[in-house]
XYZ file of C-alpha atoms in Angstrom:
782
model
C 10.092 6.841 -6.273
C 7.684 9.655 -7.202
C 8.964 13.180 -6.545
C 5.148 14.432 -5.247
C 5.870 16.829 -3.195
C 1.772 17.249 -2.461
C 14.419 13.569 22.214
C 18.983 16.159 37.554
C 19.013 15.542 40.143
C 21.885 17.728 41.568
C 22.244 18.283 44.963
C 21.819 22.086 45.950
C 25.937 23.057 45.623
C 26.004 22.109 42.173
C 22.670 23.610 41.134
C 23.450 26.704 42.498
C 27.107 26.638 40.256
C 25.293 25.583 37.625
C 22.754 28.753 37.155
C 25.681 30.812 37.918
C 27.682 29.743 35.440
C 25.080 29.464 33.097
C 23.988 33.539 33.742
C 27.454 34.460 33.085
C 27.669 32.061 29.704
C 24.391 34.528 29.007
C 26.190 37.668 30.144
C 28.920 36.750 27.658
C 26.811 35.719 24.653
C 25.577 39.865 24.635
C 22.149 41.324 25.384
C 21.420 39.396 21.941
C 17.512 39.537 19.736
C 16.289 36.514 19.191
C 16.976 34.939 16.849
C 14.208 34.804 13.357
C 13.638 32.830 10.057
C 12.341 33.128 6.913
C 10.740 29.484 5.676
C 10.216 28.702 2.023
C 9.022 25.166 0.398
C 11.814 23.805 -2.549
C 11.713 20.499 -2.327
C 15.247 18.345 -2.821
C 17.812 22.124 -2.695
C 20.423 22.198 -4.598
C 22.438 24.970 -3.572
C 24.900 27.653 -5.191
C 25.941 30.882 -4.751
C 26.083 34.438 -7.050
C 27.198 37.427 -5.581
C 26.052 37.339 -1.313
C 23.237 35.350 -2.998
C 22.725 32.317 -1.592
C 20.034 30.129 -4.499
C 18.433 26.767 -4.053
C 16.934 25.251 -7.276
C 14.518 21.953 -6.741
C 11.804 19.599 -7.660
C 8.596 21.556 -9.654
C 11.215 24.174 -10.864
C 10.627 25.155 -7.015
C 13.517 28.328 -6.386
C 14.472 30.686 -3.363
C 16.988 32.898 -2.771
C 19.090 34.157 1.105
C 21.600 36.686 1.664
C 22.227 34.581 5.224
C 21.376 31.074 4.974
C 18.446 31.824 7.332
C 15.687 34.479 5.670
C 14.374 33.151 2.721
C 12.582 34.510 -0.056
C 10.331 32.231 -2.610
C 11.229 32.881 -6.301
C 9.370 29.972 -7.978
C 7.141 27.857 -6.701
C 5.458 25.040 -9.169
C 5.674 24.440 -13.012
C 3.813 26.246 -14.912
C 4.075 27.978 -18.276
C 4.398 31.467 -16.158
C 7.428 29.952 -14.088
C 9.427 32.910 -14.970
C 13.434 30.392 -14.903
C 11.958 29.321 -18.185
C 9.390 32.174 -19.400
C 11.265 34.223 -21.965
C 9.084 35.758 -24.904
C 6.010 33.212 -26.100
C 8.194 30.651 -24.644
C 7.743 28.787 -21.451
C 8.559 25.989 -19.494
C 6.568 23.347 -21.496
C 8.162 25.010 -25.168
C 11.242 25.174 -23.850
C 11.172 21.605 -21.774
C 8.466 19.727 -24.778
C 11.489 16.974 -26.116
C 12.011 16.265 -21.637
C 8.097 16.028 -21.567
C 7.234 14.115 -23.893
C 9.868 11.085 -23.143
C 9.373 11.270 -19.671
C 5.568 11.559 -20.146
C 5.106 13.547 -16.832
C 4.885 17.402 -16.945
C 6.635 17.949 -14.041
C 10.662 18.162 -13.313
C 13.030 16.991 -11.122
C 15.879 17.433 -8.839
C 17.819 20.405 -10.902
C 21.326 21.444 -10.505
C 22.428 25.020 -11.120
C 26.243 25.484 -11.701
C 28.139 29.121 -12.655
C 31.161 27.791 -15.852
C 33.628 29.925 -17.307
C 31.810 31.280 -19.984
C 30.328 33.855 -17.120
C 26.857 32.041 -18.213
C 24.385 29.743 -15.823
C 23.769 25.845 -16.971
C 20.793 24.671 -15.023
C 20.765 20.725 -15.468
C 16.927 19.922 -15.880
C 15.156 15.991 -15.875
C 12.088 14.498 -15.672
C 10.909 11.218 -14.817
C 7.451 8.968 -15.417
C 7.943 8.002 -11.279
C 6.657 4.444 -11.561
C 9.896 4.034 -13.424
C 12.795 5.508 -14.170
C 11.853 6.054 -18.087
C 13.391 9.518 -17.293
C 15.380 12.823 -19.783
C 18.626 14.947 -18.336
C 19.090 17.967 -20.299
C 21.128 21.607 -19.621
C 19.622 25.279 -20.320
C 21.136 27.601 -20.071
C 20.757 31.809 -18.934
C 22.702 34.965 -18.003
C 21.214 35.525 -14.905
C 20.903 32.919 -12.362
C 17.301 33.645 -12.156
C 16.628 33.410 -15.684
C 14.947 32.921 -18.170
C 16.752 29.383 -19.236
C 16.925 28.430 -22.987
C 17.148 24.640 -23.498
C 20.571 22.917 -24.847
C 19.502 19.784 -25.114
C 18.579 16.373 -23.509
C 21.962 14.548 -22.561
C 21.402 11.349 -21.083
C 17.090 9.188 -21.392
C 16.869 6.374 -19.106
C 14.171 3.759 -19.755
C 14.286 2.836 -22.495
C 13.297 -0.967 -22.198
C 14.453 -3.768 -24.764
C 16.787 -0.956 -26.405
C 20.194 -0.362 -26.744
C 20.979 2.689 -23.936
C 24.408 4.734 -23.843
C 26.664 1.762 -23.387
C 25.489 0.237 -26.019
C 23.351 -3.188 -23.804
C 19.749 -3.529 -24.214
C 18.588 -0.988 -21.172
C 18.936 -3.058 -17.445
C 17.001 -0.850 -14.219
C 18.794 -3.141 -12.013
C 22.084 -1.918 -13.168
C 21.716 1.262 -15.840
C 21.188 4.456 -13.556
C 17.986 6.323 -12.932
C 18.917 9.590 -15.456
C 17.320 12.213 -12.723
C 19.115 14.115 -9.362
C 22.290 16.066 -11.257
C 24.955 17.524 -9.451
C 27.892 19.066 -11.517
C 31.019 19.985 -9.660
C 33.967 20.932 -10.596
C 37.386 19.333 -8.459
C 40.595 20.635 -6.879
C 42.523 20.739 -9.917
C 39.583 21.814 -12.231
C 37.871 19.228 -13.916
C 33.905 19.379 -14.217
C 31.873 16.306 -13.037
C 27.988 15.064 -12.626
C 27.079 12.867 -10.519
C 23.161 11.432 -10.984
C 20.842 8.891 -10.138
C 17.881 7.888 -7.833
C 17.046 4.146 -7.320
C 17.943 1.847 -10.525
C 21.022 0.498 -11.136
C 22.487 3.153 -8.578
C 24.475 6.870 -8.077
C 26.892 7.248 -11.420
C 29.486 10.129 -12.422
C 30.752 11.254 -15.421
C 33.507 14.200 -16.589
C 32.103 17.198 -18.434
C 33.444 19.525 -20.746
C 33.996 22.371 -18.566
C 33.810 24.662 -21.749
C 29.981 23.290 -22.696
C 28.657 21.729 -19.607
C 28.632 18.992 -22.436
C 29.827 15.104 -21.429
C 33.274 14.217 -22.656
C 32.590 10.708 -24.926
C 32.881 7.648 -24.568
C 31.782 7.520 -21.253
C 28.220 5.371 -21.639
C 26.723 6.237 -18.511
C 29.964 6.896 -16.905
C 31.097 5.034 -13.541
C 29.135 3.427 -10.612
C 29.722 4.929 -7.437
C 27.348 3.112 -5.033
C 23.621 1.030 -5.146
C 22.001 -0.876 -7.537
C 19.299 -3.445 -7.802
C 16.536 -0.906 -7.092
C 18.432 -0.042 -3.544
C 16.620 3.072 -2.121
C 19.718 5.154 -2.438
C 19.409 9.137 -4.507
C 20.136 13.102 -4.116
C 24.023 12.239 -4.284
C 25.589 15.445 -3.786
C 30.027 16.080 -4.041
C 31.703 18.293 -2.348
C 35.527 18.912 -1.510
C 36.333 20.400 2.143
C 40.328 22.000 1.709
C 39.945 21.648 5.337
C 39.789 17.540 5.275
C 41.189 17.592 1.844
C 38.567 14.313 1.073
C 35.332 14.457 -0.878
C 32.347 14.186 0.300
C 29.357 12.399 -1.462
C 26.334 12.902 0.580
C 23.092 10.760 -0.415
C 20.192 10.196 1.383
C 18.872 6.534 1.470
C 15.045 5.401 2.239
C 11.789 6.576 0.561
C 11.044 10.472 0.582
C 7.763 10.876 2.017
C 6.584 11.010 5.715
C 6.665 7.054 6.303
C 9.623 6.345 4.034
C 12.109 6.786 6.416
C 14.354 8.937 4.225
C 17.891 9.614 6.204
C 21.148 11.512 4.984
C 24.158 9.696 4.305
C 28.503 10.290 3.481
C 30.984 8.867 2.435
C 34.516 9.925 1.265
C 37.675 9.379 -1.326
C 40.991 11.122 -2.069
C 38.547 11.335 -5.952
C 36.396 12.916 -7.039
C 35.220 9.198 -9.120
C 36.121 7.268 -6.382
C 36.168 4.362 -4.739
C 34.604 5.915 -1.817
C 34.554 4.452 1.534
C 32.667 4.589 4.862
C 34.095 5.053 8.439
C 34.338 1.495 8.711
C 36.264 1.019 5.458
C 33.901 -0.219 3.545
C 33.338 0.807 -0.502
C 30.271 2.144 -1.341
C 30.279 0.360 -4.907
C 29.186 -2.559 -3.052
C 26.274 -0.988 -1.173
C 23.582 -2.237 -3.651
C 19.940 -4.615 -3.013
C 20.048 -7.898 -2.276
C 18.745 -9.156 -5.749
C 17.040 -12.019 -4.201
C 15.136 -9.703 -1.579
C 11.533 -7.984 -2.674
C 11.993 -4.319 -4.532
C 13.305 -1.684 -2.565
C 15.178 -3.608 0.152
C 16.681 -1.586 2.493
C 18.049 -3.837 4.830
C 21.193 -5.059 2.154
C 22.390 -0.732 2.833
C 21.128 0.104 6.515
C 24.534 -0.883 7.587
C 26.817 1.268 5.320
C 27.444 5.022 4.934
C 28.159 7.469 7.442
C 24.621 8.635 8.525
C 24.581 12.170 9.901
C 21.221 12.973 10.082
C 17.696 10.546 10.103
C 14.077 10.839 11.839
C 14.510 12.877 14.851
C 12.497 14.957 17.891
C 14.683 16.842 21.021
C 11.217 16.595 22.549
C 9.960 19.001 24.944
C 8.747 17.651 28.120
C 6.348 19.326 30.221
C 7.634 21.937 32.685
C 10.798 22.472 30.109
C 11.090 26.009 28.532
C 8.995 27.239 25.126
C 5.911 25.308 24.065
C 5.058 22.770 21.251
C 6.291 19.856 21.353
C 9.986 20.579 20.663
C 12.148 20.669 17.445
C 12.668 18.061 15.403
C 13.006 16.890 11.759
C 11.064 13.708 9.735
C 12.845 11.801 6.703
C 14.761 14.504 6.712
C 17.266 14.581 2.742
C 18.265 15.357 -0.299
C 20.579 17.574 0.794
C 23.108 19.742 -1.045
C 26.598 21.475 0.179
C 28.686 24.023 0.459
C 32.192 25.025 1.394
C 32.729 28.547 1.881
C 36.016 29.668 1.617
C 36.060 32.740 2.883
C 34.832 31.678 6.569
C 36.127 27.969 6.603
C 32.596 26.419 7.305
C 30.772 23.671 6.414
C 27.008 23.988 5.009
C 24.698 21.694 5.183
C 21.086 22.780 2.851
C 18.209 19.833 2.884
C 14.316 19.701 2.540
C 12.515 18.497 5.746
C 9.237 16.994 6.993
C 8.465 17.602 10.457
C 6.997 15.893 13.642
C 2.974 16.135 13.875
C 3.233 18.034 10.239
C 2.188 15.263 7.611
C 4.465 16.233 4.138
C 4.383 19.697 4.659
C 8.209 20.199 3.909
C 10.705 23.048 4.413
C 14.043 23.905 3.703
C 17.044 24.098 6.664
C 20.584 23.997 6.943
C 22.740 23.229 9.879
C 26.708 24.046 10.039
C 28.696 21.065 9.533
C 31.986 20.183 11.806
C 34.735 17.851 10.501
C 35.370 16.129 13.351
C 39.045 14.507 14.590
C 39.033 11.979 12.417
C 37.783 13.737 8.807
C 34.266 13.346 9.274
C 31.061 15.772 9.134
C 29.014 16.200 12.176
C 25.610 17.907 11.782
C 24.909 21.006 14.387
C 21.884 19.976 16.300
C 20.349 23.094 15.437
C 19.619 25.269 12.064
C 22.407 27.666 11.039
C 22.506 31.894 12.668
C 26.083 31.411 11.227
C 27.873 31.146 14.472
C 30.928 29.906 15.384
C 33.373 27.252 16.414
C 34.767 29.299 20.154
C 36.659 27.941 23.566
C 34.038 26.634 25.916
C 34.036 26.675 29.650
C 33.924 23.048 31.151
C 31.278 24.299 33.832
C 29.245 25.792 30.360
C 28.750 22.089 29.520
C 28.142 19.850 32.363
C 24.428 19.164 33.033
C 21.007 17.319 31.530
C 21.273 17.141 27.827
C 18.066 15.917 25.908
C 20.331 13.231 23.768
C 19.420 11.630 20.260
C 21.475 8.640 19.056
C 20.495 8.443 15.283
C 21.364 5.279 15.243
C 21.658 3.564 11.566
C 18.020 2.098 10.691
C 15.940 3.074 7.520
C 12.664 3.393 9.675
C 9.469 5.926 9.555
C 9.951 5.520 13.642
C 10.864 9.213 14.942
C 13.922 9.208 17.827
C 12.497 10.930 20.298
C 15.424 12.357 22.372
C 16.120 10.923 26.129
C 17.733 12.743 29.014
C 21.465 11.962 30.429
C 23.992 14.270 32.479
C 27.888 14.710 31.884
C 28.682 14.585 35.229
C 31.454 16.565 36.673
C 33.846 13.386 37.133
C 33.709 12.349 33.269
C 30.924 9.631 33.535
C 27.262 10.096 31.175
C 24.412 8.502 33.520
C 20.335 8.720 32.574
C 18.944 6.723 29.529
C 22.949 6.186 28.310
C 25.511 4.895 30.184
C 30.035 5.506 29.067
C 31.947 8.519 29.811
C 33.154 11.420 27.965
C 35.428 14.703 27.772
C 36.411 18.080 26.717
C 39.257 17.825 24.354
C 41.324 20.509 22.896
C 38.919 23.658 23.658
C 35.993 22.630 21.908
C 35.966 19.549 20.555
C 33.988 16.291 22.081
C 34.657 12.600 23.099
C 31.892 10.161 24.509
C 32.238 6.422 24.890
C 29.562 4.276 24.985
C 29.414 0.691 25.186
C 29.456 -0.764 21.700
C 30.946 1.134 19.766
C 33.849 2.627 19.076
C 34.313 6.434 20.394
C 32.156 9.211 19.464
C 33.977 12.336 17.518
C 32.939 15.529 17.555
C 31.923 19.221 18.770
C 30.561 20.945 21.849
C 28.724 24.693 19.911
C 26.246 26.889 21.633
C 23.670 26.994 18.750
C 19.934 28.958 18.942
C 17.050 26.660 20.410
C 14.127 27.806 18.507
C 11.562 25.532 21.196
C 13.231 27.626 24.505
C 13.839 30.558 22.048
C 17.158 30.420 24.019
C 20.734 29.567 23.678
C 21.504 26.716 24.140
C 25.453 24.387 24.584
C 25.744 20.986 22.440
C 27.251 18.711 21.250
C 27.213 16.556 17.667
C 29.750 13.879 17.106
C 30.417 10.778 15.070
C 31.970 6.926 15.752
C 33.664 4.999 13.660
C 30.799 2.593 13.553
C 28.993 5.711 10.777
C 26.247 6.091 13.695
C 25.728 10.209 15.301
C 24.645 10.901 18.643
C 23.635 15.001 19.079
C 22.685 16.456 22.225
C 20.849 19.593 23.721
C 21.738 21.319 26.777
C 18.530 22.300 29.557
C 18.717 25.292 31.486
C 20.385 23.905 34.858
C 17.441 23.751 37.189
C 17.577 22.198 40.889
C 14.342 18.577 41.642
C 12.403 21.683 43.515
C 11.982 24.038 40.255
C 11.961 21.650 38.342
C 8.543 20.099 39.925
C 7.240 23.673 40.401
C 7.349 24.260 36.973
C 5.854 20.799 35.474
C 2.802 21.928 38.015
C 2.516 26.139 36.852
C 2.181 24.079 33.723
C 0.300 20.892 33.960
C -3.596 21.558 32.004
C -6.045 19.345 31.109
C -7.932 22.042 29.375
C -11.535 22.471 28.988
C -13.033 19.766 31.441
C -16.149 20.550 31.773
C -18.141 18.281 29.607
C -16.014 15.969 28.903
C -16.787 12.445 27.049
C -13.856 10.368 25.762
C -10.807 9.376 27.080
C -8.336 11.559 28.913
C -4.749 11.279 27.981
C -3.055 11.604 31.239
C 1.173 13.121 31.008
C 2.651 10.144 33.770
C 6.026 12.139 32.432
C 6.929 15.505 32.383
C 10.414 17.633 32.446
C 13.472 15.682 33.565
C 12.033 12.786 33.579
C 9.903 13.725 37.316
C 6.478 11.721 37.795
C 3.203 12.592 37.343
C 0.458 10.190 38.977
C -3.626 10.119 38.727
C -5.701 9.081 40.937
C -8.891 9.956 40.932
C -12.927 10.297 42.850
C -14.699 8.430 40.455
C -12.315 5.587 39.402
C -15.809 4.088 38.408
C -16.008 6.292 35.700
C -12.948 7.924 35.248
C -10.262 5.950 35.821
C -6.697 6.908 37.003
C -5.051 6.524 33.916
C -8.011 8.508 32.377
C -10.639 5.523 30.908
C -14.065 7.102 30.355
C -16.797 4.906 31.695
C -20.045 6.761 30.033
C -23.019 7.368 33.124
C -26.273 7.780 33.127
C -26.065 11.041 33.944
C -23.702 13.924 34.379
C -20.985 12.886 36.871
C -18.202 15.331 38.277
C -15.255 14.004 40.267
C -11.372 15.304 40.811
C -8.678 13.877 39.082
C -5.730 14.315 41.363
C -2.185 14.511 39.686
C 1.013 14.224 42.246
C 4.411 15.519 40.772
C 7.597 13.885 41.931
C 11.064 14.831 41.105
C 13.760 13.197 43.249
C 12.514 14.420 47.116
C 10.490 17.415 45.532
C 6.817 16.675 45.005
C 3.363 19.059 44.432
C 0.015 17.907 44.092
C -2.760 20.151 41.742
C -5.911 18.941 41.664
C -8.423 18.962 38.715
C -12.657 18.975 38.767
C -13.968 16.734 35.983
C -17.379 16.822 34.921
C -18.357 13.355 32.649
C -20.741 13.098 30.365
C -23.145 10.581 28.072
C -21.037 8.914 25.296
C -23.054 9.652 22.308
C -25.505 12.947 22.614
C -25.439 15.945 21.817
C -22.320 18.200 23.190
C -23.348 21.198 22.078
C -25.802 23.232 19.919
C -24.800 26.444 18.575
C -28.357 27.279 16.952
C -27.557 31.355 16.015
C -30.700 32.748 17.323
C -29.440 36.047 17.708
C -27.121 34.857 20.315
C -24.072 31.826 20.333
C -24.806 30.755 22.957
C -24.620 26.694 23.652
C -27.792 25.959 24.114
C -27.360 22.716 25.694
C -25.315 24.638 28.350
C -22.780 22.807 29.023
C -20.353 25.085 27.562
C -19.736 28.827 27.449
C -20.943 30.905 24.532
C -18.745 32.055 20.966
C -16.840 35.357 20.967
C -17.124 37.338 18.194
C -13.569 37.813 16.562
C -11.146 39.352 13.832
C -10.435 37.883 10.132
C -8.292 35.410 12.263
C -8.045 33.251 15.391
C -5.711 35.462 17.240
C -7.358 38.691 16.066
C -9.864 40.827 17.725
C -12.581 42.861 16.241
C -15.291 41.412 13.496
C -18.723 41.759 13.082
C -21.913 39.201 13.437
C -25.030 39.981 12.352
C -27.867 37.163 11.566
C -30.927 36.974 9.515
C -33.236 34.347 9.443
C -32.179 31.128 8.784
C -33.375 28.109 8.166
C -34.414 27.810 12.313
C -34.966 30.518 13.277
C -32.215 32.828 12.907
C -28.868 32.511 11.336
C -25.351 34.540 11.744
C -24.242 36.002 9.134
C -20.152 36.518 7.946
C -19.292 39.311 6.898
C -15.707 38.387 4.967
C -14.086 39.467 8.220
C -15.355 37.959 11.187
C -14.791 34.743 12.744
C -16.354 33.116 15.400
C -13.876 31.426 18.781
C -15.959 28.932 20.196
C -14.958 27.668 23.649
C -11.639 24.997 23.705
C -12.000 21.653 24.414
C -15.675 21.135 22.751
C -13.561 17.373 20.810
C -12.035 15.559 22.651
C -12.372 12.261 21.280
C -11.895 10.645 18.121
C -15.331 9.474 17.707
C -17.730 12.439 17.001
C -20.158 14.273 13.982
C -20.424 17.830 13.797
C -23.633 19.059 11.570
C -24.325 23.153 10.365
C -26.191 24.431 7.828
C -24.149 27.024 4.695
C -25.118 29.644 2.788
C -21.804 30.669 1.852
C -22.186 34.134 -0.346
C -19.148 32.974 -1.940
C -16.582 30.253 -2.776
C -12.959 31.164 -1.854
C -10.788 28.753 -1.926
C -9.315 27.130 1.103
C -12.063 29.751 3.339
C -13.120 27.249 6.369
C -16.395 27.057 7.639
C -15.704 24.680 11.116
C -12.494 24.822 11.940
C -10.953 22.548 14.936
C -7.044 22.015 16.098
C -5.106 20.506 18.474
C -2.396 22.826 17.696
C -1.045 25.297 14.039
C -0.031 21.495 12.947
C -2.746 18.932 13.846
C -6.394 20.078 12.990
C -9.235 19.675 10.522
C -11.317 22.018 8.502
C -14.550 21.842 5.843
C -14.558 24.067 3.252
C -16.649 25.198 0.900
C -14.210 25.222 -1.734
C -11.237 22.938 -1.795
C -8.071 23.740 -3.139
C -6.617 22.257 -6.871
C -5.616 18.632 -6.007
C -9.296 17.552 -5.695
C -10.832 20.101 -8.253
C -12.158 22.869 -5.941
C -14.692 21.144 -5.200
C -15.732 20.942 -0.751
C -14.084 18.815 0.594
C -13.176 17.943 4.471
C -9.014 19.022 5.328
C -6.684 17.403 7.540
C -3.482 18.941 8.857
C -1.989 16.527 10.233
C -1.837 14.024 7.486
C -2.997 16.016 5.075
C -6.227 14.160 4.230
C -7.778 15.270 1.334
C -11.688 14.128 1.177
C -13.499 15.966 -1.893
C -16.259 15.364 -2.084
C -16.310 15.340 -6.016
C -18.720 18.440 -5.750
C -19.364 22.193 -4.895
C -22.017 23.202 -2.519
C -23.165 26.365 -4.231
C -23.555 30.047 -3.229
C -26.641 31.748 -2.417
C -28.501 29.192 -1.273
C -28.745 27.228 1.812
C -26.948 23.446 2.389
C -26.544 21.339 5.335
C -23.452 19.599 5.622
C -22.319 17.125 7.882
C -19.165 14.901 8.903
C -18.742 11.914 11.292
C -15.887 10.678 12.677
C -15.501 7.039 13.727
C -11.804 5.967 14.772
C -10.423 6.959 11.443
C -12.836 5.915 9.688
C -14.985 9.102 7.846
C -17.828 10.044 5.816
C -18.262 13.044 4.981
C -22.107 14.238 3.879
C -24.620 17.434 2.131
C -28.282 17.585 2.460
C -28.116 14.488 4.036
C -26.795 12.244 1.500
C -22.574 10.924 1.888
C -20.455 12.088 -0.305
C -17.611 10.481 0.821
C -16.532 7.364 2.798
C -12.821 7.402 4.167
C -10.824 5.550 6.794
C -7.955 6.273 8.667
C -8.587 10.058 9.314
C -6.162 11.544 11.274
C -7.119 11.338 15.475
C -6.915 15.226 16.257
C -8.875 15.782 19.207
C -6.466 14.001 21.787
C -7.123 16.479 24.048
C -9.947 18.597 25.907
C -7.607 21.753 25.016
C -8.524 21.803 21.288
C -9.147 25.076 19.674
C -12.644 25.499 17.544
C -13.685 28.656 15.278
C -16.211 29.145 12.621
C -15.357 31.503 9.433
C -11.533 31.579 9.730
C -8.384 30.123 10.672
C -4.810 31.287 11.309
C -4.061 31.414 7.494
C -6.572 31.697 4.994
C -9.781 34.489 3.405
C -12.353 34.115 6.672
C -16.012 33.067 5.256
C -18.769 35.086 3.748
C -21.766 33.760 4.341
C -24.420 32.012 6.860
C -24.548 29.427 9.436
C -27.283 28.042 10.977
C -27.682 25.052 13.160
C -24.524 24.090 14.456
C -24.663 21.272 16.551
C -21.807 18.559 17.568
C -22.104 14.871 18.960
C -19.569 13.307 20.852
C -20.743 9.599 18.377
C -20.298 9.002 14.770
C -24.172 9.841 14.220
C -25.632 6.773 11.533
C -26.837 7.505 7.881
C -30.443 7.924 8.915
C -29.765 9.999 11.634
C -27.664 12.860 9.457
C -30.325 12.753 6.756
C -33.128 13.531 9.654
C -30.591 16.602 10.497
C -31.089 18.141 6.436
C -34.600 18.112 7.011
């Protein structure tokens, strides 16, 4: 319950026709410039438009603003005495909301909502929760300016008063009474004011409010329950009225909010603001609650209900497709708000999301929504660029698509796209079989076995992965299941194979000690098969058997798509597992003393910035490298390509700066490890080993001193990790992320892509292809 922040083969004639059509379509787009976004982190974003600016307010008193729903500017980011939303002279959020913090027994806030009432003032409905129980308080603060300062008007609801009478006169019962958090306040079509709220516990409730002062109308108790109960994992309620359909839409998020929680957004609708809300199957959401006979937070009871508009997914970029990286997708996207723009008739979905391979890091995302032929919202697959539905030509929607079926489950699994083809004869082939048709000018109807027809829209959108406009579709069935598709650039089989050939790389294969991850599938489901000239050392599937000495062999890839075929060979040197991989002594140069890897190179203050100037001084073992605070060292790629390794070095920081790295290794910008002499506030500023794959914080409980030498080492053995200072183990843990799954990892000293460079000295960097024992590491420190 805590709100802690911390997915063609075609004849040459068809391909030629489609390539020509694609070019015509691109010309019709005019000479566009690449679309850019500016991202912010606001958990549980609630949207309000003031003048020409959109604002989002979220948990932990974070807020941001934008004039175009694309480029955001952070306003505030945490609950603190200096947060300007409540800063008014000597008064701050702690003094203003003292009663709330005291009741909820917490020092932070959950998801607020801001609305402007008839008096022209802005009313913030704030709330706080203990977190491990529904002991919560919800109140109102008012400001003349939307950016504050807000002045408290008092608590209006409380929950979690165990053994005491609640607002309806009965003893508080968390199975049926609400957790008084996560409010959304809205006007209905007749000008009446309502507040919907709740999280887990007794469910989502709605109350009628006084539009003159924002307070609850008397005699309602907790109000009327709309959905949930028995601690069902349903929260983040938000109501949007659409004049286009004349329905009220109740959005909620099912599941747990963290990266492993399976958070997903669902919607139901009603003709009245206080319900009853029903899903596309006609089920009243008032009947949707957890089974009290099952374990706490039972998801199976609620998963079949509501229209699931988005869950975990990834439009997976396959090897050889346009762009770079793994593709575009979301993890645990949810706790949304929604906005209807009366001037344009557009509907927007505003939510926070985590991302594949990025752990708990989250950002705000905005997508457009469109009402399908049955009056249900379908969410555009890619983020909003203020695009508009226009008539589409049939030839522009034919072809290969990355296809995602969001299903109805509540699961941490990421649904990766699969390849389908919309054929000219109206059939669908590939990973899904069925039929499709273009209805009217831009609507799609898809028929798949086991489902009523999926109804939605075609829309040209900006794809951040390929950096191009692509045709997309999104549609929903009456079972409450949503599907999405993103069209791939038309290519012949020969073009597909050539693209895979050009991109296929195994990275640095001059000193392989761990198993190689050999891709077997490429773009458009092309097949990649492998053969090794010495399978006893390196098998055809990439498994390494440690040789007695270095062995050089040839690994050959055969890429096949239809009748197209290409062969690419790689020279691989396999070294004995467990020995020293590299040794940088810094004795006047950046050479690897083992000779297995090349020398390091001096760079500027970031991995991708040239420049820098490195000096040398007397060190612990001969000379040491001196980093001046504006310089880093780029080491050869692929130093580590296994989940069994040790890194050891001597450090003498000249100053201690939070987040500054010494040894940094990364698979990409989202998956990395870093040793910090001074860590973040979450470990009290102690030295730490940090990983960005799953935000693994290995705080040492002490800080290596500035101005003197300390020996530090980290040893990883298939997820078990130990971190040492001067030969003494200071941290021991499990489930450390497996970052180095390729031989193309990036490595640097003193710098990364983001933070203040290291200032100080470094000596005797040793990297081993095994996790050394405590005794072996202790011997290195002497």
